[in-house]
Amino acid sequence: MQERYEPAAVERAAQDYWDSQGTFVAREQAGRGKYYCLSMFPYPSGRLHMGHVRNYTIGDVLARFMRMQGLNVLQPMGWDAFGLPAENAAMANGVPPARWTRENIAYMKRQLQALGFGLDWTRELATCDPEYYRWNQWLFLALLERGIAYKKTGVVNWDPVDQTVLANEQVIDGRGWRTGAPVEKREIPMYYLRITAYSEELLDALDGLHDWPERVRTMQANWIGRSEGCEVSFPYADDIQAALEQGALAPPGAVAGGVAQALAALQRDGTLKVFTTRVDTLFGVTFAAVSAEHPLAALASVGNPQLAAFVEECRRGSTMEADVATMEKRGLATGLHVLHPLSGAPIEVWVANYVLMSYGEGAVMGVPAHDERDLEFARRHGIAVRTVVRPALASWEQVGAAWLPEYAAHGITINSGEFSGLEFDAAVAAISGALEQRGLGRKRVQWRLRDWGISRQRYWGCPIPLIHCAACGEVPVPEADLPVRLPEDLVPDGSGNPLEKCAAFLHVACPRCGRAARRETDTMDTFVDSSWYFLRFASADQRAAPVDERVQYWLPVDQYIGGIEHAILHLLYSRFWTRAMRDLGLVKLAEPFGKLLTQGMVLNQIYYRQPAAGRRVYFNPAEVEVHFDADGKRTGAILTGDGQAVEIGGLGTMSKSKNNGVDPQSMVEKYGADTARLFMMFASPPEQTLEWSEEGVQGQFRFLRRLWKAVYEHVVAGPVSAHQGLVSIAADAALGAAGAALRRQAHHTLERVTDDIARRRVFNTAIAASMELLNAVTRYQEPGPMARAVRHEAFEIIVLCLSPMVPHISHELWYALGHEQALIDATWPRPDQHALAQDTVELIVQVNGKLRARVQVATGADEASARAAAMADATVRRFVGDAPPRRVVYVPGKLLNIVV
RNA sequence: GCGAAAGUGGCGGAACUGGUAGACGCGCUGGCCUUAGGAGCCAGUGGGGCAACCCGUAAGAGUUCGAGUCUCUUCUUUCGCACCA
């Protein structure tokens, strides 16, 4: 063993050893317990970022720990390789997305290897490989055949200048990111997956996901959004009937296409349908509101230029729900009416920009007295407010001008004709019963979840395997012709999908009739790619099918690790897709992920200067020097380049725009992979945000160097051999008080670290405990062979406990401590109960809940002896006084509280 | 706007099941040492008093013998909102 810790050499040696042994190549072994440990695969953006390092270190710590627990571990890795950034890079540099992506993959793979992750690279996959995406296509056609995939129109962001569909990310403040033109909504045909058919199952099964974070389950449940309520039909009044008849009588061609469609839809429906969870307030309805895309809005716009302009205005702006929800709530009356389904009173229909066509029926009933948004709308437009519910303890007769939350509370119906005087459940039952009798309503369940639109008008994605034939319609690509290969040499220019201009791709013979036909140019949402990759890893080399029986062995994933930002979409789509594959008979499981760990974001300081004119200039923290005063408080920061001050802008997630990213590569080159891994695990618990700190990294490097030096000094002080420590110390050996205390601490550390990793999934405290043990063992200076054995055992425990986090240095130190077997193949030991035993324990003594003393009592002491020990303390006696205590609370082994 | 979570020293964090607030590390202060290294070692470090003790976990209330932890209200920050991945 050499005296100096040189991470580069240590890490190369350890990695060479694992590679040469094929240590991390996983093989199915019937009857042996398996552990499938999966971290979310990266998008190959160019270089690893700190979030990746964090994510994959967590996964690797668990994988290595479970391996040492004796499990057959699979930890695979792949690439989420399709997506928008490759097209943006292509536009910026003129390099085809395929080349850019593959070069990034090669670079990032080397980075992952340098970090020493125990990955099974024989199962590597990239979603842009035809061998992978052919099965996307195959599965899509199977879903299409089963009716789970289907076609309908959907709304997209449209850039009228570039004549192209924009992703939400490409819409900045309602304008196209390249052209600056106001974005419009546009309806186009798309393919959808019927995830809503699984709403109930996806919701109910959340209860069984005990090892998922509570907050993720709550978010998914709210996203699926089950609400029980009533569908209510409002018959058309004479004015709508007249408009419909007039439209129907008009000569063909006299009405525009959109209006003709609207007429047909309205005639088909026959009534205005709304969904409500508060049918008990039906008699409080004073208006109805429809979305601007609702057919009734189109009908009312005919001959009403003001309304037509408003409807047109609503078409502008993005499709993002957050934008829709925060914009000013506006509306305009249509002049048309529907009839109250029970009273027959006419109700005016309004067009409102806050009604979403995609939720419910695209129309709502307006009850200003008992709904906050409706009240705001009614007050602004002078619509009547009719109070129809009064809570049992309400102090008001009629709702006031300003909204109060109790207006929405359940209560007793009033002003509701024969339905007055009923409490909520009875009112709902009576009113929905009456509606059902008239054929104007029924109770039903409404879901917030919408079907999943997977069509993307983009190049760098998996082609949707369909052919459009003038004679045969939409024809699936025959299985023998799969995969439909994406041409890899195109470079997008921002004006639409380049596939539409690629003759070689576009023109194809119809598989049915052989005549000239046109390929579908839309590609699939990249969430499709990531919805089943975890299944493919189990059978990555299977050429004849997407998955095979090996899925049975490896799945479900035992531990899934990824960013909290995926809490809803990716995880829900994966749960759905797995069920869809189950219903295709391809797999037997429904839930793909057993345990879920959602890691927090990586943050860093933001430094900037604000010029007198123009935009802020951001400086990377690596170029900034921070200054502290004598109390350790931060006083300011300067740019090392010019020595001038920079502003401190607080913390933010590492990003290009704030220039506060730190390249993991520089950290690995400077300090080694072990320091990088150790810092990421030590700086905060995995589920919380992590703040980058260069000083913190240095601290971890110093710790590793101290550990190396301590082991070196131990090793050179005398002969070492395996089994010198853990098993050689006789249970009743005379160790002396200090030796026994160190042994107890060592085994207590082992116990804590095991629990921290296996049960609590926190690593910062496991590392802290190991640091404490190193501090203790370096303080322990007893001479003699017995003391040497105690030290040796403590060192072994430190190296073992840290090994999942810092596998390279541990690999080396384990050999130095005399072992012949590699550490990765060692078994995780159990703490020695005998070493843990104690004769006395410290008892906290409180008087009136305030700490007054600590006393030593025998382990298992009863209350009387604990009280006696406490009263022997002068401070305790002083605070207790002469009067007998009013109450005494005794928690054995912990605390005694005397209440006076 | 809606949904979810989090606020503890100068900083990151610890306190797991309601029972010692501040483990471990960073930063800072003082000292020692030297082969002057992105070193190492020793001591100190929540605030007040510098003693006894008192006060302290975003703010305010409540439950309890006892609250950082449970309940309610408010404030702030972070994540998601269906075409970023």
PDB file of C-alpha atoms in Angstrom, chain A residues 732-858:
ATOM      1  CA  ASP A 732     -15.529 -11.826  26.501  1.00  0.00           C
ATOM      2  CA  ALA A 733     -11.998 -10.607  25.810  1.00  0.00           C
ATOM      3  CA  ALA A 734     -10.704  -8.036  28.260  1.00  0.00           C
ATOM      4  CA  LEU A 735     -10.694  -4.928  26.124  1.00  0.00           C
ATOM      5  CA  GLY A 736     -10.704  -2.277  28.779  1.00  0.00           C
ATOM      6  CA  ALA A 737     -13.287   0.484  28.910  1.00  0.00           C
ATOM      7  CA  ALA A 738     -11.916   2.412  25.934  1.00  0.00           C
ATOM      8  CA  GLY A 739     -11.604  -0.686  23.770  1.00  0.00           C
ATOM      9  CA  ALA A 740     -15.100  -1.853  24.634  1.00  0.00           C
ATOM     10  CA  ALA A 741     -16.442   1.629  23.890  1.00  0.00           C
ATOM     11  CA  LEU A 742     -14.760   1.705  20.475  1.00  0.00           C
ATOM     12  CA  ARG A 743     -16.058  -1.767  19.674  1.00  0.00           C
ATOM     13  CA  ARG A 744     -19.536  -0.725  20.723  1.00  0.00           C
ATOM     14  CA  GLN A 745     -19.346   2.378  18.548  1.00  0.00           C
ATOM     15  CA  ALA A 746     -18.050   0.361  15.575  1.00  0.00           C
ATOM     16  CA  HIS A 747     -20.894  -2.134  15.719  1.00  0.00           C
ATOM     17  CA  HIS A 748     -23.399   0.599  16.447  1.00  0.00           C
ATOM     18  CA  THR A 749     -22.139   2.386  13.322  1.00  0.00           C
ATOM     19  CA  LEU A 750     -22.638  -0.794  11.300  1.00  0.00           C
ATOM     20  CA  GLU A 751     -26.156  -1.077  12.671  1.00  0.00           C
ATOM     21  CA  ARG A 752     -26.985   2.550  11.851  1.00  0.00           C
ATOM     22  CA  VAL A 753     -25.489   2.459   8.358  1.00  0.00           C
ATOM     23  CA  THR A 754     -27.320  -0.766   7.512  1.00  0.00           C
ATOM     24  CA  ASP A 755     -30.607   0.733   8.648  1.00  0.00           C
ATOM     25  CA  ASP A 756     -29.953   4.046   6.896  1.00  0.00           C
ATOM     26  CA  ILE A 757     -29.321   2.381   3.538  1.00  0.00           C
ATOM     27  CA  ALA A 758     -31.718  -0.565   3.700  1.00  0.00           C
ATOM     28  CA  ARG A 759     -34.749   0.987   5.351  1.00  0.00           C
ATOM     29  CA  ARG A 760     -34.465   4.754   5.509  1.00  0.00           C
ATOM     30  CA  ARG A 761     -32.766   5.341   2.168  1.00  0.00           C
ATOM     31  CA  VAL A 762     -30.679   8.203   3.546  1.00  0.00           C
ATOM     32  CA  PHE A 763     -26.981   8.272   2.908  1.00  0.00           C
ATOM     33  CA  ASN A 764     -25.839  11.549   4.474  1.00  0.00           C
ATOM     34  CA  THR A 765     -26.355  10.183   7.960  1.00  0.00           C
ATOM     35  CA  ALA A 766     -24.676   6.889   7.037  1.00  0.00           C
ATOM     36  CA  ILE A 767     -21.607   8.823   5.921  1.00  0.00           C
ATOM     37  CA  ALA A 768     -21.720  11.036   9.021  1.00  0.00           C
ATOM     38  CA  ALA A 769     -21.771   7.940  11.236  1.00  0.00           C
ATOM     39  CA  SER A 770     -18.737   6.532   9.401  1.00  0.00           C
ATOM     40  CA  MET A 771     -16.931   9.856   9.869  1.00  0.00           C
ATOM     41  CA  GLU A 772     -17.651   9.759  13.584  1.00  0.00           C
ATOM     42  CA  LEU A 773     -16.191   6.275  13.761  1.00  0.00           C
ATOM     43  CA  LEU A 774     -13.026   7.357  11.966  1.00  0.00           C
ATOM     44  CA  ASN A 775     -12.725  10.277  14.393  1.00  0.00           C
ATOM     45  CA  ALA A 776     -13.099   7.829  17.282  1.00  0.00           C
ATOM     46  CA  VAL A 777     -10.613   5.279  15.995  1.00  0.00           C
ATOM     47  CA  THR A 778      -7.928   7.911  15.402  1.00  0.00           C
ATOM     48  CA  ARG A 779      -8.444   9.151  18.981  1.00  0.00           C
ATOM     49  CA  TYR A 780      -8.064   5.604  20.340  1.00  0.00           C
ATOM     50  CA  GLN A 781      -4.337   5.287  21.039  1.00  0.00           C
ATOM     51  CA  GLU A 782      -4.113   2.160  23.243  1.00  0.00           C
ATOM     52  CA  PRO A 783      -1.063  -0.060  22.666  1.00  0.00           C
ATOM     53  CA  GLY A 784      -0.951  -3.845  22.396  1.00  0.00           C
ATOM     54  CA  PRO A 785      -2.271  -6.578  20.097  1.00  0.00           C
ATOM     55  CA  MET A 786      -5.816  -6.485  21.487  1.00  0.00           C
ATOM     56  CA  ALA A 787      -6.102  -2.758  20.842  1.00  0.00           C
ATOM     57  CA  ARG A 788      -4.704  -3.359  17.368  1.00  0.00           C
ATOM     58  CA  ALA A 789      -7.412  -5.920  16.681  1.00  0.00           C
ATOM     59  CA  VAL A 790     -10.091  -3.507  17.863  1.00  0.00           C
ATOM     60  CA  ARG A 791      -8.685  -0.835  15.550  1.00  0.00           C
ATOM     61  CA  HIS A 792      -8.485  -3.286  12.687  1.00  0.00           C
ATOM     62  CA  GLU A 793     -12.109  -4.244  13.122  1.00  0.00           C
ATOM     63  CA  ALA A 794     -13.153  -0.587  13.246  1.00  0.00           C
ATOM     64  CA  PHE A 795     -11.295   0.115   9.998  1.00  0.00           C
ATOM     65  CA  GLU A 796     -12.971  -2.854   8.326  1.00  0.00           C
ATOM     66  CA  ILE A 797     -16.372  -1.582   9.383  1.00  0.00           C
ATOM     67  CA  ILE A 798     -15.622   1.943   8.124  1.00  0.00           C
ATOM     68  CA  VAL A 799     -14.468   0.628   4.744  1.00  0.00           C
ATOM     69  CA  LEU A 800     -17.469  -1.688   4.435  1.00  0.00           C
ATOM     70  CA  CYS A 801     -19.966   0.980   5.440  1.00  0.00           C
ATOM     71  CA  LEU A 802     -18.587   3.518   2.988  1.00  0.00           C
ATOM     72  CA  SER A 803     -18.041   1.077   0.129  1.00  0.00           C
ATOM     73  CA  PRO A 804     -21.408   1.570  -1.637  1.00  0.00           C
ATOM     74  CA  MET A 805     -20.718   5.308  -1.777  1.00  0.00           C
ATOM     75  CA  VAL A 806     -16.956   5.204  -2.501  1.00  0.00           C
ATOM     76  CA  PRO A 807     -16.360   1.810  -4.105  1.00  0.00           C
ATOM     77  CA  HIS A 808     -12.906   2.484  -5.567  1.00  0.00           C
ATOM     78  CA  ILE A 809     -10.973   3.542  -2.478  1.00  0.00           C
ATOM     79  CA  SER A 810     -12.812   0.860  -0.486  1.00  0.00           C
ATOM     80  CA  HIS A 811     -11.762  -1.773  -3.011  1.00  0.00           C
ATOM     81  CA  GLU A 812      -8.116  -0.809  -2.447  1.00  0.00           C
ATOM     82  CA  LEU A 813      -8.291  -0.412   1.338  1.00  0.00           C
ATOM     83  CA  TRP A 814     -10.021  -3.764   1.743  1.00  0.00           C
ATOM     84  CA  TYR A 815      -7.045  -5.500   0.146  1.00  0.00           C
ATOM     85  CA  ALA A 816      -4.692  -3.392   2.283  1.00  0.00           C
ATOM     86  CA  LEU A 817      -6.486  -4.670   5.382  1.00  0.00           C
ATOM     87  CA  GLY A 818      -5.391  -8.154   4.423  1.00  0.00           C
ATOM     88  CA  HIS A 819      -8.315  -9.540   2.448  1.00  0.00           C
ATOM     89  CA  GLU A 820      -7.782 -11.670  -0.609  1.00  0.00           C
ATOM     90  CA  GLN A 821     -11.347 -11.588  -1.863  1.00  0.00           C
ATOM     91  CA  ALA A 822     -12.489  -8.378  -3.587  1.00  0.00           C
ATOM     92  CA  LEU A 823     -14.704  -6.183  -1.424  1.00  0.00           C
ATOM     93  CA  ILE A 824     -17.567  -6.200  -3.974  1.00  0.00           C
ATOM     94  CA  ASP A 825     -17.852  -9.967  -3.395  1.00  0.00           C
ATOM     95  CA  ALA A 826     -17.782  -9.683   0.390  1.00  0.00           C
ATOM     96  CA  THR A 827     -20.897 -10.232   2.450  1.00  0.00           C
ATOM     97  CA  TRP A 828     -22.414  -7.364   4.387  1.00  0.00           C
ATOM     98  CA  PRO A 829     -21.876  -8.323   8.055  1.00  0.00           C
ATOM     99  CA  ARG A 830     -24.320  -8.219  10.949  1.00  0.00           C
ATOM    100  CA  PRO A 831     -23.476  -6.227  14.054  1.00  0.00           C
ATOM    101  CA  ASP A 832     -22.212  -8.239  17.043  1.00  0.00           C
ATOM    102  CA  GLN A 833     -24.925  -7.968  19.687  1.00  0.00           C
ATOM    103  CA  HIS A 834     -22.437  -8.758  22.407  1.00  0.00           C
ATOM    104  CA  ALA A 835     -20.322  -5.764  21.431  1.00  0.00           C
ATOM    105  CA  LEU A 836     -23.421  -3.555  21.567  1.00  0.00           C
ATOM    106  CA  ALA A 837     -24.498  -4.506  25.085  1.00  0.00           C
ATOM    107  CA  GLN A 838     -24.235  -1.864  27.812  1.00  0.00           C
ATOM    108  CA  ASP A 839     -24.540  -2.061  31.624  1.00  0.00           C
ATOM    109  CA  THR A 840     -25.691   1.495  32.197  1.00  0.00           C
ATOM    110  CA  VAL A 841     -27.570   4.066  30.162  1.00  0.00           C
ATOM    111  CA  GLU A 842     -27.778   7.829  30.360  1.00  0.00           C
ATOM    112  CA  LEU A 843     -31.146   9.087  31.517  1.00  0.00           C
ATOM    113  CA  ILE A 844     -32.390  12.586  30.708  1.00  0.00           C
ATOM    114  CA  VAL A 845     -33.965  14.213  33.731  1.00  0.00           C
ATOM    115  CA  GLN A 846     -36.495  16.975  33.124  1.00  0.00           C
ATOM    116  CA  VAL A 847     -38.381  19.129  35.579  1.00  0.00           C
ATOM    117  CA  ASN A 848     -41.564  20.529  34.032  1.00  0.00           C
ATOM    118  CA  GLY A 849     -40.324  19.424  30.634  1.00  0.00           C
ATOM    119  CA  LYS A 850     -37.003  21.294  30.873  1.00  0.00           C
ATOM    120  CA  LEU A 851     -33.683  19.465  30.856  1.00  0.00           C
ATOM    121  CA  ARG A 852     -32.054  19.697  34.308  1.00  0.00           C
ATOM    122  CA  ALA A 853     -29.653  16.739  34.517  1.00  0.00           C
ATOM    123  CA  ARG A 854     -28.309  13.606  32.905  1.00  0.00           C
ATOM    124  CA  VAL A 855     -27.780  10.646  35.221  1.00  0.00           C
ATOM    125  CA  GLN A 856     -26.403   7.144  34.692  1.00  0.00           C
ATOM    126  CA  VAL A 857     -28.746   4.321  35.639  1.00  0.00           C
ATOM    127  CA  ALA A 858     -28.532   0.568  35.207  1.00  0.00           C
TER     128      ALA A 858
END
